[in-house]
Coordinates of C-alpha atoms and ligand atoms in Angstrom, one line a residue:
X54 CA 0.1 0.0 0.0
X55 CA 2.4 1.9 0.8
X56 CA 3.3 2.4 -3.6
X57 CA 0.0 5.1 -3.0
X58 CA 0.6 6.8 -0.6
X59 CA 2.4 10.1 -1.5
X60 CA 4.0 11.7 1.7
X61 CA 5.3 15.4 0.4
X62 CA 1.1 15.5 0.4
X63 CA 0.0 13.6 3.3
X64 CA -3.1 14.8 4.7
X65 CA -4.3 12.8 7.6
X66 CA -6.8 12.9 9.1
X67 CA -9.8 13.4 6.9
X68 CA -12.5 15.9 7.1
X69 CA -14.8 13.7 9.2
X70 CA -11.0 12.4 11.6
X71 CA -10.8 9.9 10.4
X72 CA -6.9 8.4 9.9
X73 CA -8.2 5.4 7.0
X74 CA -9.8 2.6 9.1
X75 CA -9.0 4.0 12.1
X76 CA -9.6 8.0 14.4
X77 CA -12.5 9.2 14.5
X78 CA -14.9 10.6 17.0
X79 CA -17.2 7.7 19.0
X80 CA -18.8 10.0 21.5
X81 CA -22.6 10.4 23.0
X82 CA -24.3 13.2 20.8
X83 CA -23.6 15.5 24.3
X84 CA -20.6 16.6 23.8
X85 CA -20.1 16.6 19.8
X86 CA -20.9 20.0 19.9
X87 CA -17.3 20.7 22.7
X88 CA -16.0 18.2 19.7
X89 CA -17.2 21.0 17.0
X90 CA -16.0 24.0 19.4
X91 CA -12.4 22.1 20.3
X92 CA -12.1 21.6 16.1
X93 CA -12.2 25.5 15.2
X94 CA -11.0 27.0 18.0
X95 CA -7.4 25.4 17.0
X96 CA -8.0 26.1 13.2
X97 CA -7.7 28.9 14.3
X98 CA -4.8 29.1 16.0
X99 CA -2.7 27.0 13.9
X100 CA -3.0 29.1 11.0
X101 CA -3.2 32.2 13.8
X102 CA 0.8 34.2 13.9
X103 CA 0.2 35.4 17.2
X104 CA -1.1 32.5 18.5
X105 CA 2.9 30.3 17.2
X106 CA 4.5 33.5 18.5
X107 CA 3.3 32.8 22.4
X108 CA 3.3 29.1 22.0
X109 CA 7.6 29.5 20.4
X110 CA 7.8 31.8 23.5
X111 CA 7.3 29.6 25.9
X112 CA 8.6 26.9 25.1
X113 CA 12.0 28.8 24.6
X114 CA 11.9 30.9 27.4
X115 CA 10.3 28.0 30.0
X116 CA 9.8 24.8 28.6
X117 CA 13.8 25.2 28.0
X118 CA 13.0 24.4 23.9
X119 CA 14.9 22.8 22.0
X120 CA 15.5 20.0 23.8
X121 CA 19.1 19.2 22.7
X122 CA 20.2 15.9 20.8
X123 CA 23.2 13.8 22.4
X124 CA 25.3 11.9 20.8
X125 CA 25.7 9.0 22.2
X126 CA 29.3 8.0 21.7
X127 CA 29.7 4.9 24.7
X128 CA 26.4 3.5 24.3
X129 CA 27.1 3.4 20.3
X130 CA 30.7 1.6 20.7
X131 CA 29.2 -0.6 23.5
X132 CA 26.6 -1.8 21.1
X133 CA 29.2 -2.7 18.3
X134 CA 27.4 -1.2 15.5
X135 CA 25.4 2.0 14.8
X136 CA 26.2 5.4 15.3
X137 CA 22.6 6.1 18.1
X138 CA 21.9 10.3 18.6
X139 CA 19.2 11.3 22.0
X140 CA 16.6 13.4 20.9
X141 CA 16.4 15.0 25.1
X142 CA 13.0 15.1 26.2
X143 CA 13.9 14.1 29.3
X144 CA 15.8 18.0 29.2
X145 CA 12.4 19.8 28.9
X146 CA 10.8 21.3 31.8
X147 CA 9.1 19.1 34.1
X148 CA 11.1 15.8 32.9
X149 CA 9.1 14.7 29.8
X150 CA 7.1 15.2 27.1
X151 CA 4.0 15.8 28.1
X152 CA 4.7 19.5 28.8
X153 CA 5.2 20.1 24.8
X154 CA 0.6 19.2 24.6
X155 CA -0.6 20.5 28.1
X156 CA 1.2 23.9 27.8
X157 CA -0.2 24.1 24.1
X158 CA -3.6 23.2 25.1
X159 CA -3.1 25.6 28.0
X160 CA -2.8 27.7 25.6
X161 CA -5.8 27.2 23.7
X162 CA -8.1 27.2 26.0
X163 CA -6.6 31.4 27.1
X164 CA -8.1 31.4 23.2
X165 CA -11.1 29.9 23.7
X166 CA -12.0 32.6 26.6
X167 CA -12.7 29.5 29.0
X168 CA -11.1 29.0 32.4
X169 CA -10.9 25.5 33.4
X170 CA -9.4 23.0 33.2
X171 CA -10.3 19.0 34.1
X172 CA -7.6 15.9 33.2
X173 CA -7.0 12.7 34.0
X174 CA -4.0 10.9 35.5
X175 CA -2.5 7.5 35.9
X176 CA 1.0 7.5 36.6
X177 CA 0.1 10.7 37.3
X178 CA 2.7 12.1 35.3
X179 CA 0.1 14.0 32.4
X180 CA -1.8 15.4 36.1
X181 CA 1.3 17.2 36.4
X182 CA 2.4 18.3 33.9
X183 CA -1.3 19.8 33.4
X184 CA -0.9 21.5 36.9
X185 CA 2.5 22.7 35.5
X186 CA 0.8 24.9 32.6
X187 CA -2.4 25.5 35.1
X188 CA -0.4 27.5 37.8
X189 CA 1.7 28.8 35.2
X190 CA -1.6 30.4 32.9
X191 CA -3.8 31.4 36.1
X192 CA -6.5 28.1 35.2
X193 CA -8.4 26.3 37.3
X194 CA -7.3 22.6 37.3
X195 CA -9.0 19.9 38.5
X196 CA -6.9 16.3 37.4
X197 CA -9.3 12.9 38.2
X198 CA -7.5 10.4 39.7
X199 CA -7.7 6.5 40.7
X200 CA -8.0 5.9 44.4
X201 CA -5.7 3.2 43.5
X202 CA -3.2 4.9 41.4
X203 CA -3.0 7.8 44.0
X204 CA -1.9 5.4 46.7
X205 CA 0.8 4.3 44.3
X206 CA 1.9 7.5 43.0
X207 CA 1.8 9.5 46.2
X208 CA 4.4 11.9 45.4
X209 CA 3.0 13.6 42.1
X210 CA -0.2 13.5 43.9
X211 CA 1.9 16.0 46.3
X212 CA 3.5 17.6 43.2
X213 CA 0.1 18.4 41.9
X214 CA -1.3 19.7 45.3
X215 CA 1.2 22.2 45.4
X216 CA 0.7 23.1 41.9
X217 CA -2.4 24.8 43.1
X218 CA -3.7 21.6 41.2
X219 CA -7.1 19.6 43.0
X220 CA -6.4 16.4 43.3
X221 CA -10.1 14.2 43.1
X222 CA -10.2 10.4 43.7
X223 CA -11.7 8.2 42.0
X224 CA -13.2 5.4 44.2
X225 CA -15.7 3.5 41.2
X226 CA -14.6 0.4 39.1
X227 CA -10.6 -0.5 39.5
X228 CA -10.3 2.9 40.9
X229 CA -7.3 3.1 38.1
X230 CA -7.6 5.7 34.9
X231 CA -10.0 4.3 33.1
X232 CA -12.7 5.0 36.0
X233 CA -10.6 8.6 36.2
X234 CA -11.1 8.9 32.0
X235 CA -15.4 8.1 33.0
X236 CA -15.5 10.9 35.5
X237 CA -13.5 13.6 34.1
X238 CA -15.5 13.6 31.2
X239 CA -19.1 13.7 33.5
X240 CA -16.9 16.6 35.0
X241 CA -16.5 17.7 31.1
X242 CA -20.0 18.1 30.1
X243 CA -21.9 19.4 32.7
X244 CA -19.2 21.9 32.9
X245 CA -18.5 22.1 28.7
X246 CA -19.8 26.6 29.1
X247 CA -16.2 27.0 31.0
X248 CA -14.0 24.3 31.0
X249 CA -11.5 22.2 29.2
X250 CA -10.8 18.5 29.0
X251 CA -7.1 18.1 28.6
X252 CA -5.9 15.0 27.0
X253 CA -2.7 13.8 27.1
X254 CA -1.6 11.5 24.5
X255 CA -2.3 11.4 20.4
X256 CA -5.3 9.7 21.2
X257 CA -9.5 10.3 21.8
X258 CA -11.5 11.5 19.1
X259 CA -10.8 13.7 17.0
X260 CA -9.0 16.1 16.6
X261 CA -7.5 15.9 20.3
X262 CA -5.2 13.2 18.2
X263 CA -4.1 15.9 15.4
X264 CA -3.9 18.8 18.6
X265 CA -1.4 16.3 20.5
X266 CA 0.7 15.3 17.4
X267 CA 0.7 18.7 16.4
X268 CA 2.0 20.4 19.1
X269 CA 4.3 16.6 20.3
X270 CA 5.7 18.1 16.5
X271 CA 8.2 20.3 17.9
X272 CA 10.0 17.3 18.4
X273 CA 10.6 15.9 15.5
X274 CA 10.7 19.5 14.1
X275 CA 13.6 20.0 15.9
X276 CA 15.7 17.1 15.6
X277 CA 15.2 17.3 11.5
X278 CA 17.2 20.1 12.1
X279 CA 19.8 19.3 14.5
X280 CA 20.5 16.4 12.9
X281 CA 21.7 17.7 10.0
X282 CA 23.4 20.6 11.4
X283 CA 26.7 20.0 13.7
X284 CA 27.4 23.1 15.0
X285 CA 23.7 21.2 17.3
X286 CA 25.9 18.3 17.4
X287 CA 24.0 16.8 14.5
X288 CA 25.8 14.1 12.0
X289 CA 25.2 16.4 9.5
X290 CA 23.0 13.7 7.6
X291 CA 19.6 12.4 7.9
X292 CA 19.2 9.2 10.5
X293 CA 18.5 5.7 9.1
X294 CA 16.5 5.2 12.0
X295 CA 14.2 6.5 14.1
X296 CA 13.2 5.0 17.3
X297 CA 10.8 6.1 20.1
X298 CA 8.5 4.1 22.8
X299 CA 4.5 4.3 22.5
X300 CA 2.2 4.1 25.0
X301 CA -0.6 6.4 24.0
X302 CA 2.0 7.4 21.2
X303 CA 2.7 11.1 21.6
X304 CA 6.7 10.9 21.7
X305 CA 6.2 8.8 19.0
X306 CA 4.2 10.3 16.8
X307 CA 5.7 14.1 17.6
X308 CA 10.0 12.7 16.2
X309 CA 7.5 10.9 13.4
X310 CA 5.5 13.1 12.2
X311 CA 8.3 15.3 10.2
X312 CA 10.3 13.1 8.7
X313 CA 7.5 11.3 7.3
X314 CA 8.2 12.5 3.7
X315 CA 12.1 11.2 4.3
X316 CA 11.0 7.6 3.2
X317 CA 14.8 6.7 3.8
X318 CA 14.3 7.1 7.5
X319 CA 13.0 4.4 9.1
X320 CA 10.1 4.8 11.8
X321 CA 9.9 2.4 14.3
X322 CA 7.5 2.4 17.2
X323 CA 8.9 0.3 20.8
X324 CA 5.4 -1.0 23.0
X325 CA 5.7 -2.9 26.4
X326 CA 6.1 -6.2 25.8
X327 CA 6.0 -6.7 29.8
X328 CA 6.1 -10.2 31.0
X329 CA 6.3 -11.4 26.8
X330 CA 3.5 -11.9 24.6
X331 CA 2.7 -15.8 25.5
X332 CA 1.9 -14.3 29.1
X333 CA -0.7 -12.2 27.3
X334 CA 0.4 -9.6 30.1
X335 CA 1.7 -6.9 28.2
X336 CA 0.0 -3.9 26.2
X337 CA 2.1 -3.9 23.3
X338 CA -1.0 -3.7 20.7
X339 CA 0.4 -4.4 17.7
X340 CA 2.2 -7.7 18.3
X341 CA -0.3 -9.6 19.8
X342 CA -3.1 -10.0 17.3
X343 CA -4.6 -12.6 19.3
X344 CA -5.2 -10.0 22.3
X345 CA -5.6 -6.8 20.6
X346 CA -8.2 -6.4 17.9
X347 CA -9.7 -3.2 16.3
X348 CA -11.9 -1.3 18.3
X349 CA -13.5 2.1 19.7
X350 CA -12.1 3.2 23.0
X351 CA -12.4 6.8 24.5
X352 CA -13.3 7.8 21.5
X353 CA -11.4 6.2 18.8
X354 CA -11.6 3.3 16.9
X355 CA -8.0 1.9 16.8
X356 CA -5.9 -1.4 18.1
X357 CA -7.8 -2.2 21.6
X358 CA -6.2 -5.1 23.7
X359 CA -10.0 -7.3 24.6
X360 CA -11.2 -10.4 25.1
X361 CA -13.6 -12.8 23.1
X362 CA -16.7 -10.5 24.9
X363 CA -15.0 -7.8 24.2
X364 CA -14.0 -6.6 26.9
X365 CA -10.8 -4.1 27.7
X366 CA -8.5 -6.4 28.9
X367 CA -6.0 -5.9 31.6
X368 CA -2.6 -4.1 30.5
X369 CA 0.5 -4.8 32.4
X370 CA 3.9 -2.9 31.5
X371 CA 6.5 -1.6 34.5
X372 CA 6.1 1.0 32.7
X373 CA 2.8 3.3 33.5
X374 CA 3.5 5.3 30.3
X375 CA 3.2 1.8 28.4
X376 CA 0.4 0.2 30.0
X377 CA -2.5 1.0 28.4
X378 CA -5.0 -0.9 26.4
X379 CA -5.3 1.1 22.9
X380 CA -2.7 2.7 20.6
X381 CA -2.8 6.2 18.8
X382 CA -5.1 6.3 15.4
X383 CA -2.6 7.1 13.7
X384 CA 0.0 4.7 14.4
X385 CA -2.1 1.8 13.3
X386 CA -2.7 3.9 9.5
X387 CA 1.1 4.3 9.3
X388 CA 1.3 0.5 10.4
X389 CA -0.8 0.0 8.1
X390 CA 0.9 1.8 4.6
X391 CA 3.9 0.2 5.4
X392 CA 5.5 3.9 6.7
X393 CA 6.1 3.0 10.4
X394 CA 7.0 -0.4 12.3
X395 CA 6.1 -1.6 15.8
X396 CA 7.8 -3.7 18.1
X397 CA 8.0 -4.4 21.9
X398 CA 10.4 -4.6 24.3
X399 CA 9.5 -6.7 27.7
X400 CA 10.2 -5.5 31.1
X401 CA 13.6 -7.6 31.7
X402 CA 14.1 -6.2 28.5
X403 CA 14.0 -2.5 30.1
X404 CA 15.4 -2.5 33.0
X405 CA 17.9 -3.7 31.3
X406 CA 18.2 -1.2 28.5
X407 CA 17.3 1.6 32.4
X408 CA 21.0 0.2 33.3
X409 CA 22.8 0.3 29.7
X410 CA 22.1 4.5 29.5
X411 CA 22.7 5.0 33.5
X412 CA 26.1 3.5 33.3
X413 CA 26.7 4.5 29.4
X414 CA 25.8 8.0 29.0
X415 CA 25.0 9.0 32.6
X416 CA 22.2 9.8 31.7
X417 CA 18.9 8.0 33.8
X418 CA 15.9 8.1 31.3
X419 CA 12.2 7.1 32.0
X420 CA 11.0 3.5 32.1
X421 CA 8.8 4.0 29.3
X422 CA 11.4 6.1 27.2
X423 CA 13.5 3.0 28.2
X424 CA 12.0 0.3 25.6
X425 CA 13.4 2.1 23.4
X426 CA 16.7 2.1 24.3
X427 CA 16.2 -1.5 25.2
X428 CA 15.3 -2.5 21.3
X429 CA 18.5 -0.2 20.3
X430 CA 20.5 -4.0 21.9
X431 CA 19.2 -5.2 18.6
X432 CA 19.0 -3.1 15.5
X433 CA 22.5 -1.4 16.5
X434 CA 23.7 -4.3 15.6
X435 CA 21.5 -5.1 12.6
X436 CA 22.3 -2.3 10.8
X437 CA 26.0 -1.8 11.5
X438 CA 28.5 1.2 11.2
X439 CA 27.9 2.8 9.3
X440 CA 23.9 3.7 10.2
X441 CA 22.9 6.7 12.6
X442 CA 20.3 6.0 14.6
X443 CA 18.1 8.6 15.9
X444 CA 16.3 7.8 19.9
X445 CA 13.3 9.9 21.7
X446 CA 14.6 10.6 25.2
X447 CA 10.7 10.8 26.1
X448 CA 11.5 12.0 29.7
X449 CA 14.1 11.5 32.8
X450 CA 13.2 8.3 35.3
X451 CA 13.7 10.4 38.5
X452 CA 9.7 9.4 39.0
X453 CA 10.7 5.4 38.4
X454 CA 14.1 5.4 40.8
X455 CA 11.6 2.9 43.2
X456 CA 10.2 0.8 40.7
X457 CA 13.9 0.3 39.6
X458 CA 14.9 -0.6 43.0
X459 CA 12.9 -3.2 44.0
X460 CA 13.1 -4.5 40.4
X461 CA 17.4 -5.3 40.3
X462 CA 17.8 -4.2 43.3
X463 CA 20.1 -1.7 45.3
X464 CA 23.3 -3.3 43.6
Ligands
PLP579 C1 3.6 9.3 28.9 C2 4.9 9.0 29.0 C3 4.9 8.4 27.6 C4 3.9 7.2 27.5 O1 3.1 8.3 26.2 P1 3.1 8.6 24.9 O2 2.0 9.5 24.8 O3 2.6 7.6 24.3 O4 4.6 9.0 24.5 C5 6.5 8.0 27.4 N1 7.4 8.6 28.0 C6 7.1 8.9 29.4 C7 8.5 9.9 29.8 C8 5.9 10.1 29.5 O5 6.1 10.1 31.0

């Protein structure tokens, strides 16, 4: 199918918010007006140079953009193959790429004249990014979080409160992310006149996957320029492959998108292989056709992990950010088109990747990002010494120290 698509003129989603057979807007009627309002506001903001200039100013002066690229010399040497470059989203303010999207949407909220943001969070990272930009811009912030997650992620709950957000515990269902999502959407529907729902990954009903992709594409635009520019530490040419971890898919789509037309550059997403595909305890939506089938979750059509009755399956990953039953619809389309490819790393491989990056480069990565690093162990030798790989280091690992400590011990 890839022959039939010219990536120079790639224009997805279509006017119905669809990425080929994926995406769309599968929501109750009560949400339609809010989504249409958001779409209109976004389309206007996208073409408004004042809006874009304000976003650029805050990227520069608050987030710390552009984030650098780093030539991982010792890691490359150790793996004995391709030269590896890291795009350093771990150095963005608040420690991950999530701030790019949170800031963009919060500016949009100001523009729409709303005064309140609701969000949901599982591990707390998206909640922290949202609370951060709300503090910056003076917007009321309510974050819904399952009470089980609140107990597991107490430091992030405290961070959000320090940043002035109200964290509302959700005690229904499994008391985790999916219950928090339901509550956040309920709040949004009830208060839609003055409230925006700030979604954190390249998921959800149209126009969210597009909005999140566009705000995260700053990663790929910067990286493309930096790779071509020796003065920015780049090799002076485009990479042969780009590797990024895929939870909902926002950091991956953000670095992939500006390279779509560079069809010689392989785009490789790494999902969470958990305890192995055979175990069924993973979040590798593309790797397990027995568990992940076409379905609708949270308003968008994509690959969804589900049981034989279509009930959403429980997923597992050592990294909370990759532990989600569905994957962004644009990834599903790019995969069908043969433009991107997906693989997975297990918990154990990710933990080994985590240690490897710490010891060779002096960088403690997020466990999510460690999945991308883990794939290098296979890919770098395979591609050989003349090849160049760019890895999206989506976040830093401070948040994961407890998890890693109990998984590999303190030795
Ligand atoms: C949330 C998170 C992810 C996963 O989300 P995507 O939308 O797939 O990018 C990856 N890395 C880090 C550091 C995160 O916090």
